[in-house]
Amino acid sequence: MSATVRAADVSVGTELPEQTYPVTRAGLVRYAGASGDFNPIHWNERVATEVGLPGVIAHGMLTMALAARAVTAWAGDPAALVEYHVRFGRPVVVPDDDTGARVTVRGRVGALSEDGRARVDLTVTSAGEKVLSLARATVQLA
Amino acid sequence: MALDPALVGRSYPPSALYEVSRQKIVEFAEAIGETDPVHRDAEAAHAAGHPDVIAPPTFAIALTLSAAGVVAEDPDVALDYSRVVHGEQRFTHHRPIRAGDRLVATPTIEAVRSVGGNDLLTTRVDVATEDGEPVCSATSMLVARGTA
């Protein structure tokens, strides 16, 4: 029950491996079912465009979950993430094709505390635009 | 209509009991593409020091979204859901949610603001076991566009 990354091996500025995750329409349907968020803007093009969106968009919470994967994959332990805050900036538009959208997650250690916690500042983009305007994860390191 | 600042601090009754199953955790992990065995294999979870498989860090939304919905439906709040977008989300974990947990979610209004014609409603949902052990808090900021 601990991270595989040791605080002693991390410093402010340490970069996490960049990760890219695909998001497809089928994936949105699956996430809707798993999370219980059935808002039609995440699966119905007609409703999405009626409310002024460019098309069907991913659940913000799915983008948040993908960004967390990049953090816990680096830390080596999903239980190491103790605090996590994001601000949703732009929607991830998911085209109706077999490729979908791609969400890219970059991370950098922005602060370290004496109790071995690292604050990871995340940059999360899709189609070259930042989709989370603020994303910070606090990880308990070994 | 702008939200009344007097709403800040209002708490709501705890949700119905939510029983966390291994299957629901696997379903959620698959939906976010997470393959770490601690989410699906009890042996792997035990080896990592957990009593059972653990949920991914954002799993709590499966319970807290509907708990926060109770706030939005409060006649004194009456948020127009067709105008609502999710502005911010925070999770504070005391320990991972795990299979077998029997959880209740208790919402509290943490902040209301009106900015640029939009109503901003911040709700904190505290998740605890039915015995009162704190598990996590999920704080959602919702933006109702053009309602203030």
PDB file of C-alpha atoms in Angstrom:
ATOM      1  CA  MET A   1       0.000   0.000   0.000  1.00  0.00           C
ATOM      2  CA  SER A   2       2.600   2.500  -1.019  1.00  0.00           C
ATOM      3  CA  ALA A   3       3.959   4.282  -3.992  1.00  0.00           C
ATOM      4  CA  THR A   4       6.956   2.851  -5.810  1.00  0.00           C
ATOM      5  CA  VAL A   5       8.421   6.315  -6.372  1.00  0.00           C
ATOM      6  CA  ARG A   6      10.454   7.514  -3.382  1.00  0.00           C
ATOM      7  CA  ALA A   7      10.286  11.112  -2.261  1.00  0.00           C
ATOM      8  CA  ALA A   8      14.081  11.089  -2.091  1.00  0.00           C
ATOM      9  CA  ASP A   9      14.214  10.441  -5.838  1.00  0.00           C
ATOM     10  CA  VAL A  10      11.902  13.326  -6.724  1.00  0.00           C
ATOM     11  CA  SER A  11      12.513  17.043  -6.810  1.00  0.00           C
ATOM     12  CA  VAL A  12      10.577  20.094  -7.835  1.00  0.00           C
ATOM     13  CA  GLY A  13      10.635  20.018 -11.614  1.00  0.00           C
ATOM     14  CA  THR A  14      10.619  16.228 -11.957  1.00  0.00           C
ATOM     15  CA  GLU A  15       8.532  15.414 -15.023  1.00  0.00           C
ATOM     16  CA  LEU A  16       6.115  12.521 -15.293  1.00  0.00           C
ATOM     17  CA  PRO A  17       6.085  10.332 -18.402  1.00  0.00           C
ATOM     18  CA  GLU A  18       3.683  11.836 -20.936  1.00  0.00           C
ATOM     19  CA  GLN A  19       0.576   9.737 -21.532  1.00  0.00           C
ATOM     20  CA  THR A  20      -2.003   9.862 -24.322  1.00  0.00           C
ATOM     21  CA  TYR A  21      -5.399   8.225 -23.979  1.00  0.00           C
ATOM     22  CA  PRO A  22      -8.032   7.676 -26.688  1.00  0.00           C
ATOM     23  CA  VAL A  23     -11.634   8.742 -26.026  1.00  0.00           C
ATOM     24  CA  THR A  24     -14.263   7.299 -28.370  1.00  0.00           C
ATOM     25  CA  ARG A  25     -18.054   7.563 -28.533  1.00  0.00           C
ATOM     26  CA  ALA A  26     -18.264   3.960 -27.353  1.00  0.00           C
ATOM     27  CA  GLY A  27     -16.020   4.899 -24.440  1.00  0.00           C
ATOM     28  CA  LEU A  28     -18.383   7.725 -23.473  1.00  0.00           C
ATOM     29  CA  VAL A  29     -21.346   5.345 -23.399  1.00  0.00           C
ATOM     30  CA  ARG A  30     -19.357   2.969 -21.228  1.00  0.00           C
ATOM     31  CA  TYR A  31     -18.330   5.780 -18.865  1.00  0.00           C
ATOM     32  CA  ALA A  32     -21.923   7.035 -18.659  1.00  0.00           C
ATOM     33  CA  GLY A  33     -23.040   3.606 -17.493  1.00  0.00           C
ATOM     34  CA  ALA A  34     -20.194   3.154 -15.023  1.00  0.00           C
ATOM     35  CA  SER A  35     -20.525   6.605 -13.471  1.00  0.00           C
ATOM     36  CA  GLY A  36     -24.295   7.101 -13.689  1.00  0.00           C
ATOM     37  CA  ASP A  37     -23.893  10.393 -15.589  1.00  0.00           C
ATOM     38  CA  PHE A  38     -26.346  10.047 -18.478  1.00  0.00           C
ATOM     39  CA  ASN A  39     -26.385  13.698 -19.555  1.00  0.00           C
ATOM     40  CA  PRO A  40     -27.222  13.414 -23.294  1.00  0.00           C
ATOM     41  CA  ILE A  41     -24.544  15.958 -24.299  1.00  0.00           C
ATOM     42  CA  HIS A  42     -22.130  13.036 -23.822  1.00  0.00           C
ATOM     43  CA  TRP A  43     -23.833  10.715 -26.323  1.00  0.00           C
ATOM     44  CA  ASN A  44     -26.462  12.596 -28.359  1.00  0.00           C
ATOM     45  CA  GLU A  45     -25.227  14.895 -31.155  1.00  0.00           C
ATOM     46  CA  ARG A  46     -28.646  16.545 -31.560  1.00  0.00           C
ATOM     47  CA  VAL A  47     -28.877  17.563 -27.899  1.00  0.00           C
ATOM     48  CA  ALA A  48     -25.237  18.627 -27.776  1.00  0.00           C
ATOM     49  CA  THR A  49     -25.558  20.974 -30.756  1.00  0.00           C
ATOM     50  CA  GLU A  50     -28.930  22.297 -29.524  1.00  0.00           C
ATOM     51  CA  VAL A  51     -27.256  23.581 -26.360  1.00  0.00           C
ATOM     52  CA  GLY A  52     -24.531  25.246 -28.404  1.00  0.00           C
ATOM     53  CA  LEU A  53     -21.729  22.693 -28.184  1.00  0.00           C
ATOM     54  CA  PRO A  54     -19.686  21.846 -31.294  1.00  0.00           C
ATOM     55  CA  GLY A  55     -20.731  18.209 -30.896  1.00  0.00           C
ATOM     56  CA  VAL A  56     -20.778  15.378 -28.388  1.00  0.00           C
ATOM     57  CA  ILE A  57     -18.266  16.079 -25.631  1.00  0.00           C
ATOM     58  CA  ALA A  58     -16.532  13.822 -23.127  1.00  0.00           C
ATOM     59  CA  HIS A  59     -17.599  13.847 -19.496  1.00  0.00           C
ATOM     60  CA  GLY A  60     -15.296  16.237 -17.643  1.00  0.00           C
ATOM     61  CA  MET A  61     -15.052  13.543 -14.990  1.00  0.00           C
ATOM     62  CA  LEU A  62     -13.718  11.096 -17.596  1.00  0.00           C
ATOM     63  CA  THR A  63     -10.965  13.545 -18.538  1.00  0.00           C
ATOM     64  CA  MET A  64     -10.254  13.972 -14.826  1.00  0.00           C
ATOM     65  CA  ALA A  65     -10.052  10.178 -14.415  1.00  0.00           C
ATOM     66  CA  LEU A  66      -7.647   9.841 -17.359  1.00  0.00           C
ATOM     67  CA  ALA A  67      -5.367  12.533 -15.964  1.00  0.00           C
ATOM     68  CA  ALA A  68      -5.349  10.683 -12.618  1.00  0.00           C
ATOM     69  CA  ARG A  69      -4.229   7.527 -14.425  1.00  0.00           C
ATOM     70  CA  ALA A  70      -1.088   9.322 -15.589  1.00  0.00           C
ATOM     71  CA  VAL A  71      -0.347  10.305 -11.993  1.00  0.00           C
ATOM     72  CA  THR A  72      -0.992   6.941 -10.345  1.00  0.00           C
ATOM     73  CA  ALA A  73       0.843   5.087 -13.139  1.00  0.00           C
ATOM     74  CA  TRP A  74       3.876   7.215 -12.314  1.00  0.00           C
ATOM     75  CA  ALA A  75       3.488   6.870  -8.540  1.00  0.00           C
ATOM     76  CA  GLY A  76       2.938   3.120  -8.882  1.00  0.00           C
ATOM     77  CA  ASP A  77      -0.109   3.064  -6.609  1.00  0.00           C
ATOM     78  CA  PRO A  78      -3.701   4.249  -7.172  1.00  0.00           C
ATOM     79  CA  ALA A  79      -4.047   4.687  -3.391  1.00  0.00           C
ATOM     80  CA  ALA A  80      -1.213   7.233  -3.324  1.00  0.00           C
ATOM     81  CA  LEU A  81      -3.391  10.022  -4.721  1.00  0.00           C
ATOM     82  CA  VAL A  82      -4.720  11.816  -1.644  1.00  0.00           C
ATOM     83  CA  GLU A  83      -5.918  15.161  -3.002  1.00  0.00           C
ATOM     84  CA  TYR A  84      -6.982  16.033  -6.531  1.00  0.00           C
ATOM     85  CA  HIS A  85      -8.453  19.236  -7.911  1.00  0.00           C
ATOM     86  CA  VAL A  86      -9.288  20.211 -11.477  1.00  0.00           C
ATOM     87  CA  ARG A  87     -10.962  23.143 -13.170  1.00  0.00           C
ATOM     88  CA  PHE A  88     -12.718  22.277 -16.413  1.00  0.00           C
ATOM     89  CA  GLY A  89     -11.680  24.668 -19.156  1.00  0.00           C
ATOM     90  CA  ARG A  90     -12.639  23.512 -22.650  1.00  0.00           C
ATOM     91  CA  PRO A  91     -14.708  20.499 -23.589  1.00  0.00           C
ATOM     92  CA  VAL A  92     -13.128  17.466 -25.262  1.00  0.00           C
ATOM     93  CA  VAL A  93     -15.113  17.111 -28.487  1.00  0.00           C
ATOM     94  CA  VAL A  94     -15.390  13.454 -29.503  1.00  0.00           C
ATOM     95  CA  PRO A  95     -16.044  12.903 -33.219  1.00  0.00           C
ATOM     96  CA  ASP A  96     -18.367  10.148 -34.405  1.00  0.00           C
ATOM     97  CA  ASP A  97     -15.680   7.927 -35.913  1.00  0.00           C
ATOM     98  CA  ASP A  98     -13.587   4.947 -34.852  1.00  0.00           C
ATOM     99  CA  THR A  99     -10.638   7.084 -33.715  1.00  0.00           C
ATOM    100  CA  GLY A 100     -12.393   9.562 -31.440  1.00  0.00           C
ATOM    101  CA  ALA A 101     -10.387  12.178 -29.559  1.00  0.00           C
ATOM    102  CA  ARG A 102      -7.059  11.917 -27.772  1.00  0.00           C
ATOM    103  CA  VAL A 103      -6.291  13.327 -24.346  1.00  0.00           C
ATOM    104  CA  THR A 104      -2.634  14.000 -23.569  1.00  0.00           C
ATOM    105  CA  VAL A 105      -1.444  14.338 -19.981  1.00  0.00           C
ATOM    106  CA  ARG A 106       1.827  15.924 -18.936  1.00  0.00           C
ATOM    107  CA  GLY A 107       2.836  16.365 -15.324  1.00  0.00           C
ATOM    108  CA  ARG A 108       5.552  18.077 -13.342  1.00  0.00           C
ATOM    109  CA  VAL A 109       6.244  18.076  -9.627  1.00  0.00           C
ATOM    110  CA  GLY A 110       5.449  21.602  -8.455  1.00  0.00           C
ATOM    111  CA  ALA A 111       6.067  21.202  -4.727  1.00  0.00           C
ATOM    112  CA  LEU A 112       7.343  18.674  -2.211  1.00  0.00           C
ATOM    113  CA  SER A 113       6.460  18.590   1.468  1.00  0.00           C
ATOM    114  CA  GLU A 114       8.453  17.175   4.364  1.00  0.00           C
ATOM    115  CA  ASP A 115       5.959  14.363   4.890  1.00  0.00           C
ATOM    116  CA  GLY A 116       6.822  12.964   1.451  1.00  0.00           C
ATOM    117  CA  ARG A 117       3.921  14.391  -0.447  1.00  0.00           C
ATOM    118  CA  ALA A 118       4.401  15.710  -3.963  1.00  0.00           C
ATOM    119  CA  ARG A 119       2.091  18.158  -5.668  1.00  0.00           C
ATOM    120  CA  VAL A 120       1.921  17.281  -9.340  1.00  0.00           C
ATOM    121  CA  ASP A 121       0.846  20.075 -11.679  1.00  0.00           C
ATOM    122  CA  LEU A 122      -0.840  18.617 -14.738  1.00  0.00           C
ATOM    123  CA  THR A 123      -1.203  19.954 -18.257  1.00  0.00           C
ATOM    124  CA  VAL A 124      -4.037  18.161 -20.013  1.00  0.00           C
ATOM    125  CA  THR A 125      -4.669  18.826 -23.690  1.00  0.00           C
ATOM    126  CA  SER A 126      -6.809  17.568 -26.546  1.00  0.00           C
ATOM    127  CA  ALA A 127      -6.385  18.644 -30.177  1.00  0.00           C
ATOM    128  CA  GLY A 128      -3.634  20.988 -29.008  1.00  0.00           C
ATOM    129  CA  GLU A 129      -5.827  22.936 -26.555  1.00  0.00           C
ATOM    130  CA  LYS A 130      -5.745  22.845 -22.769  1.00  0.00           C
ATOM    131  CA  VAL A 131      -8.944  21.163 -21.589  1.00  0.00           C
ATOM    132  CA  LEU A 132      -8.293  21.470 -17.856  1.00  0.00           C
ATOM    133  CA  SER A 133      -7.386  25.017 -16.905  1.00  0.00           C
ATOM    134  CA  LEU A 134      -6.065  23.894 -13.522  1.00  0.00           C
ATOM    135  CA  ALA A 135      -5.225  20.355 -12.449  1.00  0.00           C
ATOM    136  CA  ARG A 136      -3.271  19.456  -9.339  1.00  0.00           C
ATOM    137  CA  ALA A 137      -2.786  16.091  -7.712  1.00  0.00           C
ATOM    138  CA  THR A 138      -1.151  15.490  -4.340  1.00  0.00           C
ATOM    139  CA  VAL A 139       0.569  12.129  -4.102  1.00  0.00           C
ATOM    140  CA  GLN A 140       1.951  10.384  -1.033  1.00  0.00           C
ATOM    141  CA  LEU A 141       5.353   9.078  -2.104  1.00  0.00           C
ATOM    142  CA  ALA A 142       7.281   6.236  -0.496  1.00  0.00           C
TER     143      ALA A 142
ATOM    144  CA  MET B   1     -32.286  34.570 -10.033  1.00  0.00           C
ATOM    145  CA  ALA B   2     -29.045  34.803  -8.083  1.00  0.00           C
ATOM    146  CA  LEU B   3     -28.522  32.198  -5.392  1.00  0.00           C
ATOM    147  CA  ASP B   4     -29.091  33.354  -1.806  1.00  0.00           C
ATOM    148  CA  PRO B   5     -25.807  33.608   0.170  1.00  0.00           C
ATOM    149  CA  ALA B   6     -27.753  32.382   3.221  1.00  0.00           C
ATOM    150  CA  LEU B   7     -27.664  28.915   1.607  1.00  0.00           C
ATOM    151  CA  VAL B   8     -23.995  28.571   2.532  1.00  0.00           C
ATOM    152  CA  GLY B   9     -23.590  25.966   5.248  1.00  0.00           C
ATOM    153  CA  ARG B  10     -26.901  24.250   4.546  1.00  0.00           C
ATOM    154  CA  SER B  11     -26.567  20.486   5.024  1.00  0.00           C
ATOM    155  CA  TYR B  12     -28.790  17.736   3.724  1.00  0.00           C
ATOM    156  CA  PRO B  13     -29.654  14.338   5.170  1.00  0.00           C
ATOM    157  CA  PRO B  14     -27.256  11.476   4.391  1.00  0.00           C
ATOM    158  CA  SER B  15     -27.964   9.550   1.190  1.00  0.00           C
ATOM    159  CA  ALA B  16     -29.351   6.043   1.098  1.00  0.00           C
ATOM    160  CA  LEU B  17     -26.737   3.390   1.831  1.00  0.00           C
ATOM    161  CA  TYR B  18     -24.424   2.661  -1.129  1.00  0.00           C
ATOM    162  CA  GLU B  19     -22.853  -0.802  -1.102  1.00  0.00           C
ATOM    163  CA  VAL B  20     -19.631  -0.952  -3.113  1.00  0.00           C
ATOM    164  CA  SER B  21     -19.264  -4.176  -5.097  1.00  0.00           C
ATOM    165  CA  ARG B  22     -16.178  -5.628  -6.781  1.00  0.00           C
ATOM    166  CA  GLN B  23     -18.143  -5.703 -10.037  1.00  0.00           C
ATOM    167  CA  LYS B  24     -18.918  -1.979  -9.901  1.00  0.00           C
ATOM    168  CA  ILE B  25     -15.257  -1.179  -9.267  1.00  0.00           C
ATOM    169  CA  VAL B  26     -14.191  -3.338 -12.237  1.00  0.00           C
ATOM    170  CA  GLU B  27     -16.845  -1.682 -14.422  1.00  0.00           C
ATOM    171  CA  PHE B  28     -15.586   1.776 -13.461  1.00  0.00           C
ATOM    172  CA  ALA B  29     -11.913   0.846 -13.919  1.00  0.00           C
ATOM    173  CA  GLU B  30     -12.669  -0.551 -17.393  1.00  0.00           C
ATOM    174  CA  ALA B  31     -14.598   2.583 -18.329  1.00  0.00           C
ATOM    175  CA  ILE B  32     -11.541   4.738 -17.623  1.00  0.00           C
ATOM    176  CA  GLY B  33      -9.135   2.185 -19.144  1.00  0.00           C
ATOM    177  CA  GLU B  34      -7.340   1.570 -15.851  1.00  0.00           C
ATOM    178  CA  THR B  35      -5.639  -1.818 -15.777  1.00  0.00           C
ATOM    179  CA  ASP B  36      -3.930  -1.805 -12.351  1.00  0.00           C
ATOM    180  CA  PRO B  37      -4.731  -5.212 -10.807  1.00  0.00           C
ATOM    181  CA  VAL B  38      -5.587  -3.680  -7.403  1.00  0.00           C
ATOM    182  CA  HIS B  39      -8.953  -2.722  -8.958  1.00  0.00           C
ATOM    183  CA  ARG B  40      -9.919  -6.207 -10.120  1.00  0.00           C
ATOM    184  CA  ASP B  41      -7.853  -8.850  -8.345  1.00  0.00           C
ATOM    185  CA  ALA B  42      -8.405  -9.335  -4.599  1.00  0.00           C
ATOM    186  CA  GLU B  43      -5.041 -11.115  -4.294  1.00  0.00           C
ATOM    187  CA  ALA B  44      -3.221  -8.143  -5.811  1.00  0.00           C
ATOM    188  CA  ALA B  45      -5.150  -5.795  -3.534  1.00  0.00           C
ATOM    189  CA  HIS B  46      -4.227  -7.899  -0.462  1.00  0.00           C
ATOM    190  CA  ALA B  47      -0.585  -7.917  -1.535  1.00  0.00           C
ATOM    191  CA  ALA B  48      -0.730  -4.105  -1.671  1.00  0.00           C
ATOM    192  CA  GLY B  49      -2.115  -4.022   1.870  1.00  0.00           C
ATOM    193  CA  HIS B  50      -5.812  -3.476   1.119  1.00  0.00           C
ATOM    194  CA  PRO B  51      -8.602  -5.615   2.628  1.00  0.00           C
ATOM    195  CA  ASP B  52     -10.249  -5.945  -0.813  1.00  0.00           C
ATOM    196  CA  VAL B  53     -10.048  -4.456  -4.313  1.00  0.00           C
ATOM    197  CA  ILE B  54      -9.898  -0.655  -4.241  1.00  0.00           C
ATOM    198  CA  ALA B  55     -11.667   1.864  -6.442  1.00  0.00           C
ATOM    199  CA  PRO B  56      -9.870   4.334  -8.734  1.00  0.00           C
ATOM    200  CA  PRO B  57      -9.446   7.830  -7.227  1.00  0.00           C
ATOM    201  CA  THR B  58     -12.446   9.389  -9.027  1.00  0.00           C
ATOM    202  CA  PHE B  59     -14.864   6.490  -8.388  1.00  0.00           C
ATOM    203  CA  ALA B  60     -16.626   8.443  -5.624  1.00  0.00           C
ATOM    204  CA  ILE B  61     -18.414  10.487  -8.276  1.00  0.00           C
ATOM    205  CA  ALA B  62     -20.691   7.461  -8.823  1.00  0.00           C
ATOM    206  CA  LEU B  63     -22.227   8.196  -5.405  1.00  0.00           C
ATOM    207  CA  THR B  64     -21.561  11.908  -4.971  1.00  0.00           C
ATOM    208  CA  LEU B  65     -23.087  13.072  -8.265  1.00  0.00           C
ATOM    209  CA  SER B  66     -26.575  12.006  -7.212  1.00  0.00           C
ATOM    210  CA  ALA B  67     -26.001  13.311  -3.667  1.00  0.00           C
ATOM    211  CA  ALA B  68     -25.082  16.718  -5.114  1.00  0.00           C
ATOM    212  CA  GLY B  69     -28.193  16.451  -7.296  1.00  0.00           C
ATOM    213  CA  VAL B  70     -30.304  16.571  -4.118  1.00  0.00           C
ATOM    214  CA  VAL B  71     -28.902  20.064  -3.518  1.00  0.00           C
ATOM    215  CA  ALA B  72     -29.643  21.210  -7.070  1.00  0.00           C
ATOM    216  CA  GLU B  73     -33.264  20.065  -6.577  1.00  0.00           C
ATOM    217  CA  ASP B  74     -33.720  21.954  -3.296  1.00  0.00           C
ATOM    218  CA  PRO B  75     -36.544  24.433  -4.068  1.00  0.00           C
ATOM    219  CA  ASP B  76     -34.401  27.213  -2.538  1.00  0.00           C
ATOM    220  CA  VAL B  77     -31.586  26.358  -4.989  1.00  0.00           C
ATOM    221  CA  ALA B  78     -33.603  25.194  -8.012  1.00  0.00           C
ATOM    222  CA  LEU B  79     -30.672  25.112 -10.371  1.00  0.00           C
ATOM    223  CA  ASP B  80     -31.722  24.983 -14.021  1.00  0.00           C
ATOM    224  CA  TYR B  81     -29.896  21.804 -15.038  1.00  0.00           C
ATOM    225  CA  SER B  82     -30.211  22.533 -18.744  1.00  0.00           C
ATOM    226  CA  ARG B  83     -27.871  25.495 -18.137  1.00  0.00           C
ATOM    227  CA  VAL B  84     -25.442  23.776 -15.815  1.00  0.00           C
ATOM    228  CA  VAL B  85     -21.844  22.914 -16.598  1.00  0.00           C
ATOM    229  CA  HIS B  86     -19.319  21.294 -14.281  1.00  0.00           C
ATOM    230  CA  GLY B  87     -16.810  24.004 -13.369  1.00  0.00           C
ATOM    231  CA  GLU B  88     -14.477  22.374 -10.870  1.00  0.00           C
ATOM    232  CA  GLN B  89     -14.065  19.127  -8.993  1.00  0.00           C
ATOM    233  CA  ARG B  90     -11.977  18.198  -5.972  1.00  0.00           C
ATOM    234  CA  PHE B  91     -11.438  14.920  -4.140  1.00  0.00           C
ATOM    235  CA  THR B  92      -9.833  14.583  -0.730  1.00  0.00           C
ATOM    236  CA  HIS B  93      -9.180  10.947   0.156  1.00  0.00           C
ATOM    237  CA  HIS B  94      -8.796   9.696   3.705  1.00  0.00           C
ATOM    238  CA  ARG B  95      -8.438   6.161   2.362  1.00  0.00           C
ATOM    239  CA  PRO B  96      -9.355   4.418  -0.908  1.00  0.00           C
ATOM    240  CA  ILE B  97     -12.958   3.290  -1.377  1.00  0.00           C
ATOM    241  CA  ARG B  98     -12.966  -0.519  -1.482  1.00  0.00           C
ATOM    242  CA  ALA B  99     -15.274  -3.408  -2.262  1.00  0.00           C
ATOM    243  CA  GLY B 100     -17.531  -4.197   0.667  1.00  0.00           C
ATOM    244  CA  ASP B 101     -17.724  -0.586   1.830  1.00  0.00           C
ATOM    245  CA  ARG B 102     -21.166   0.495   3.010  1.00  0.00           C
ATOM    246  CA  LEU B 103     -21.163   4.222   2.388  1.00  0.00           C
ATOM    247  CA  VAL B 104     -23.374   7.231   2.948  1.00  0.00           C
ATOM    248  CA  ALA B 105     -22.887  10.597   1.250  1.00  0.00           C
ATOM    249  CA  THR B 106     -23.811  13.825   3.020  1.00  0.00           C
ATOM    250  CA  PRO B 107     -23.958  17.062   0.995  1.00  0.00           C
ATOM    251  CA  THR B 108     -23.306  20.557   2.339  1.00  0.00           C
ATOM    252  CA  ILE B 109     -23.427  23.827   0.404  1.00  0.00           C
ATOM    253  CA  GLU B 110     -19.951  25.295   0.705  1.00  0.00           C
ATOM    254  CA  ALA B 111     -20.222  28.461  -1.400  1.00  0.00           C
ATOM    255  CA  VAL B 112     -22.555  30.382  -3.678  1.00  0.00           C
ATOM    256  CA  ARG B 113     -21.405  33.177  -5.942  1.00  0.00           C
ATOM    257  CA  SER B 114     -22.668  35.122  -8.907  1.00  0.00           C
ATOM    258  CA  VAL B 115     -20.054  36.026 -11.476  1.00  0.00           C
ATOM    259  CA  GLY B 116     -20.714  37.657 -14.815  1.00  0.00           C
ATOM    260  CA  GLY B 117     -24.378  36.659 -14.890  1.00  0.00           C
ATOM    261  CA  ASN B 118     -23.623  33.061 -13.921  1.00  0.00           C
ATOM    262  CA  ASP B 119     -24.556  31.341 -10.656  1.00  0.00           C
ATOM    263  CA  LEU B 120     -21.748  29.299  -9.109  1.00  0.00           C
ATOM    264  CA  LEU B 121     -22.747  26.627  -6.599  1.00  0.00           C
ATOM    265  CA  THR B 122     -20.098  24.723  -4.647  1.00  0.00           C
ATOM    266  CA  THR B 123     -21.272  21.580  -2.869  1.00  0.00           C
ATOM    267  CA  ARG B 124     -19.096  19.356  -0.694  1.00  0.00           C
ATOM    268  CA  VAL B 125     -20.219  15.758  -0.344  1.00  0.00           C
ATOM    269  CA  ASP B 126     -18.669  13.931   2.609  1.00  0.00           C
ATOM    270  CA  VAL B 127     -18.494  10.188   2.112  1.00  0.00           C
ATOM    271  CA  ALA B 128     -18.256   8.001   5.210  1.00  0.00           C
ATOM    272  CA  THR B 129     -18.981   4.416   6.144  1.00  0.00           C
ATOM    273  CA  GLU B 130     -22.315   3.764   7.812  1.00  0.00           C
ATOM    274  CA  ASP B 131     -20.324   3.513  11.072  1.00  0.00           C
ATOM    275  CA  GLY B 132     -19.032   7.048  10.569  1.00  0.00           C
ATOM    276  CA  GLU B 133     -15.464   6.401   9.356  1.00  0.00           C
ATOM    277  CA  PRO B 134     -14.561   9.269   6.969  1.00  0.00           C
ATOM    278  CA  VAL B 135     -13.544   7.941   3.527  1.00  0.00           C
ATOM    279  CA  CYS B 136     -13.414  10.945   1.216  1.00  0.00           C
ATOM    280  CA  SER B 137     -14.876  14.331   0.377  1.00  0.00           C
ATOM    281  CA  ALA B 138     -15.904  15.330  -3.131  1.00  0.00           C
ATOM    282  CA  THR B 139     -16.412  19.018  -3.830  1.00  0.00           C
ATOM    283  CA  SER B 140     -18.174  20.050  -7.036  1.00  0.00           C
ATOM    284  CA  MET B 141     -18.522  23.554  -8.384  1.00  0.00           C
ATOM    285  CA  LEU B 142     -21.409  23.854 -10.824  1.00  0.00           C
ATOM    286  CA  VAL B 143     -21.896  26.847 -13.105  1.00  0.00           C
ATOM    287  CA  ALA B 144     -25.440  27.766 -14.165  1.00  0.00           C
ATOM    288  CA  ARG B 145     -24.925  29.959 -17.219  1.00  0.00           C
ATOM    289  CA  GLY B 146     -26.869  33.166 -17.455  1.00  0.00           C
ATOM    290  CA  THR B 147     -29.077  32.580 -14.413  1.00  0.00           C
ATOM    291  CA  ALA B 148     -27.757  35.181 -11.984  1.00  0.00           C
TER     292      ALA B 148
END
